[in-house]
Coordinates of C-alpha atoms in Angstrom, one line a residue:
K526 CA 20.0 6.8 30.1
A527 CA 20.6 3.5 28.9
L528 CA 17.5 2.1 27.2
P529 CA 16.5 -1.7 28.4
Y530 CA 17.1 -3.6 25.3
T531 CA 19.5 -3.2 21.9
W532 CA 18.2 -3.7 18.5
T533 CA 19.5 -3.8 14.8
Q534 CA 17.4 -4.0 11.7
L535 CA 17.5 -4.4 7.9
L536 CA 15.3 -2.8 5.3
G537 CA 12.4 -5.5 5.8
E538 CA 13.0 -6.6 9.3
L539 CA 13.9 -5.3 13.3
D540 CA 15.7 -8.0 16.0
I541 CA 15.4 -6.6 19.5
V542 CA 17.4 -8.4 22.5
V543 CA 16.3 -8.0 26.3
P544 CA 17.9 -9.2 28.8
V545 CA 15.9 -10.8 31.7
P546 CA 17.2 -12.1 35.0
K547 CA 18.8 -15.9 35.1
G548 CA 16.2 -18.4 35.1
T549 CA 13.1 -16.8 33.5
R550 CA 11.1 -19.1 31.7
A551 CA 8.5 -17.8 28.7
R552 CA 6.3 -18.5 31.0
D553 CA 7.1 -15.7 33.4
L554 CA 7.4 -12.7 30.7
V555 CA 4.2 -10.6 29.4
V556 CA 5.2 -10.2 25.8
T557 CA 1.9 -8.3 23.5
I558 CA 3.4 -7.4 19.9
Q559 CA 0.7 -5.0 18.0
K560 CA 0.4 -3.8 14.8
K561 CA 1.8 -0.7 15.9
K562 CA 2.6 -1.5 19.6
L563 CA 5.2 -3.4 21.9
K564 CA 5.6 -4.3 25.5
V565 CA 7.6 -6.7 27.0
A566 CA 7.4 -7.5 30.9
L567 CA 8.3 -10.0 33.7
K568 CA 4.4 -10.9 35.2
G569 CA 3.4 -8.7 37.4
K570 CA 6.6 -6.0 37.0
E571 CA 6.4 -3.0 35.9
P572 CA 6.9 -3.1 31.8
I573 CA 10.5 -3.0 30.7
M574 CA 9.7 -1.2 27.7
E575 CA 6.3 -0.8 26.5
G576 CA 4.6 1.8 23.7
E577 CA 4.1 2.7 20.4
L578 CA 6.2 1.3 17.9
C579 CA 8.3 3.6 15.2
K580 CA 6.3 2.0 11.9
D581 CA 3.9 -0.4 11.4
I582 CA 4.6 -4.8 11.9
K583 CA 3.2 -7.7 10.2
V584 CA 2.2 -9.2 13.4
D585 CA 1.7 -12.3 12.6
E586 CA 5.2 -12.8 11.0
S587 CA 7.2 -11.3 14.2
T588 CA 8.7 -13.8 17.1
W589 CA 10.2 -13.8 20.5
N590 CA 11.8 -16.4 22.5
I591 CA 14.0 -16.5 25.2
R592 CA 17.9 -17.7 24.8
M593 CA 20.4 -18.5 27.5
C594 CA 23.3 -16.4 28.0
S595 CA 26.1 -17.4 29.5
L596 CA 28.4 -15.3 28.5
Q597 CA 27.2 -12.6 31.3
D598 CA 24.4 -13.5 34.0
N599 CA 21.2 -13.3 32.2
E600 CA 19.0 -14.7 29.8
L601 CA 18.3 -12.6 26.6
L602 CA 14.7 -12.1 25.2
L603 CA 14.6 -12.1 21.9
I604 CA 12.6 -10.2 19.7
H605 CA 12.1 -10.4 15.8
L606 CA 9.5 -7.8 14.5
E607 CA 8.5 -8.5 10.7
K608 CA 8.1 -5.1 8.9
S609 CA 5.1 -3.8 7.3
N610 CA 7.6 -1.5 4.9
K611 CA 10.6 -3.6 3.9
E612 CA 11.7 0.1 2.6
Q613 CA 12.0 2.4 5.1
W614 CA 15.0 2.6 7.8
W615 CA 13.2 2.6 11.8
E616 CA 14.6 5.9 13.6
N617 CA 14.1 3.9 16.8
V618 CA 11.9 1.1 17.9
L619 CA 9.3 3.0 20.2
T620 CA 8.4 6.4 18.9
H621 CA 9.4 7.8 23.2
H622 CA 13.3 6.3 22.4
P623 CA 15.9 8.2 20.9
K624 CA 16.2 8.3 17.6
I625 CA 18.9 7.1 15.4
D626 CA 20.2 9.0 12.1
T627 CA 19.3 6.5 9.0
T628 CA 20.9 8.7 6.4
K629 CA 24.3 7.1 8.1
I630 CA 22.6 3.6 7.8
E631 CA 24.9 1.5 5.3
P632 CA 22.7 -1.6 4.3
P633 CA 24.2 -4.8 3.1
N634 CA 25.0 -5.0 -0.1
S635 CA 22.5 -6.7 -1.9
Q636 CA 22.3 -9.7 -4.5
L637 CA 20.6 -9.5 -8.0
S638 CA 18.6 -12.6 -7.1
D639 CA 17.6 -10.8 -3.7
L640 CA 14.9 -9.0 -5.9
D641 CA 11.8 -9.7 -7.2
G642 CA 11.7 -10.6 -11.4
E643 CA 10.5 -7.0 -12.3
T644 CA 12.9 -5.0 -10.8
R645 CA 15.9 -7.3 -11.5
G646 CA 14.4 -6.7 -14.6
M647 CA 15.0 -3.6 -14.0
V648 CA 18.0 -3.3 -12.0
E649 CA 19.7 -5.1 -15.7
K650 CA 18.4 -2.5 -18.0
M651 CA 20.3 0.6 -15.9
M652 CA 23.4 -1.7 -15.7
F653 CA 23.2 -3.0 -19.2
D654 CA 23.0 1.0 -20.4
N655 CA 25.5 2.0 -18.5
Q656 CA 27.4 -0.3 -19.5
Q657 CA 26.3 0.1 -23.3
K658 CA 26.4 4.5 -22.6
Q659 CA 29.9 4.0 -21.2
M660 CA 31.4 2.3 -24.3
G661 CA 29.6 4.8 -26.6
K662 CA 27.0 2.4 -27.7
P663 CA 23.3 2.4 -27.9
T664 CA 21.5 1.4 -24.9
S665 CA 18.4 -0.9 -24.9
D666 CA 15.7 1.5 -26.1
E667 CA 17.7 2.6 -28.4
L668 CA 18.9 -0.4 -29.6
K669 CA 14.8 -1.3 -30.1
K670 CA 14.3 2.1 -32.2
M671 CA 17.1 0.5 -34.3
E672 CA 14.8 -2.7 -34.7
A673 CA 11.7 -0.8 -35.3
L674 CA 13.2 0.9 -38.2
K675 CA 14.4 -1.7 -39.7
K676 CA 10.8 -3.9 -39.7
F677 CA 9.8 -0.3 -41.0
Q678 CA 12.2 -0.4 -43.8
A679 CA 11.5 -3.9 -44.8
A680 CA 8.1 -3.6 -45.1
H681 CA 8.3 0.2 -47.2
P682 CA 11.0 -0.9 -49.5
E683 CA 8.5 1.8 -51.8
L684 CA 10.2 4.4 -49.4
D685 CA 13.8 6.2 -49.5
F686 CA 15.7 7.0 -46.2
S687 CA 18.6 7.6 -47.7
N688 CA 18.9 11.6 -46.8
A689 CA 16.0 10.7 -44.1
K690 CA 18.1 12.2 -40.8
I691 CA 16.8 9.6 -37.5
T692 CA 17.3 10.9 -34.5

């Protein structure tokens, strides 16, 4: 049986599209968005969808609205859910609905500028280190060690390092 909605997701968010009868307005709907539950119904009717969400969401950052759809003979209820864990793909929207294979998801290419400062720094360091290794040059950690050794040698000219094996 086909689901009464379609959905798409990014790592941090999930969008659900629910067709509703033409002429449906916000006041005609009951949309309940909770941390772990979702309910969508036309007032006085059986729910179109209702149940436990696959994972937790941020209720305050989740929204819904209705859009007219000229291509179909109905309106579209658009529900936007912000995931609490922005690093996990969802297998389904509601736990009792069929699961998708999350290993087949191909995430969009992200930009370094999309990352927070600490993560961006780690990625840039890894990229630099990989380039250095490919060219047979020292990595950033090796460069730091070499710099520390130079400072130590400069601070201790009385020590003879000519026969030292440094790895």
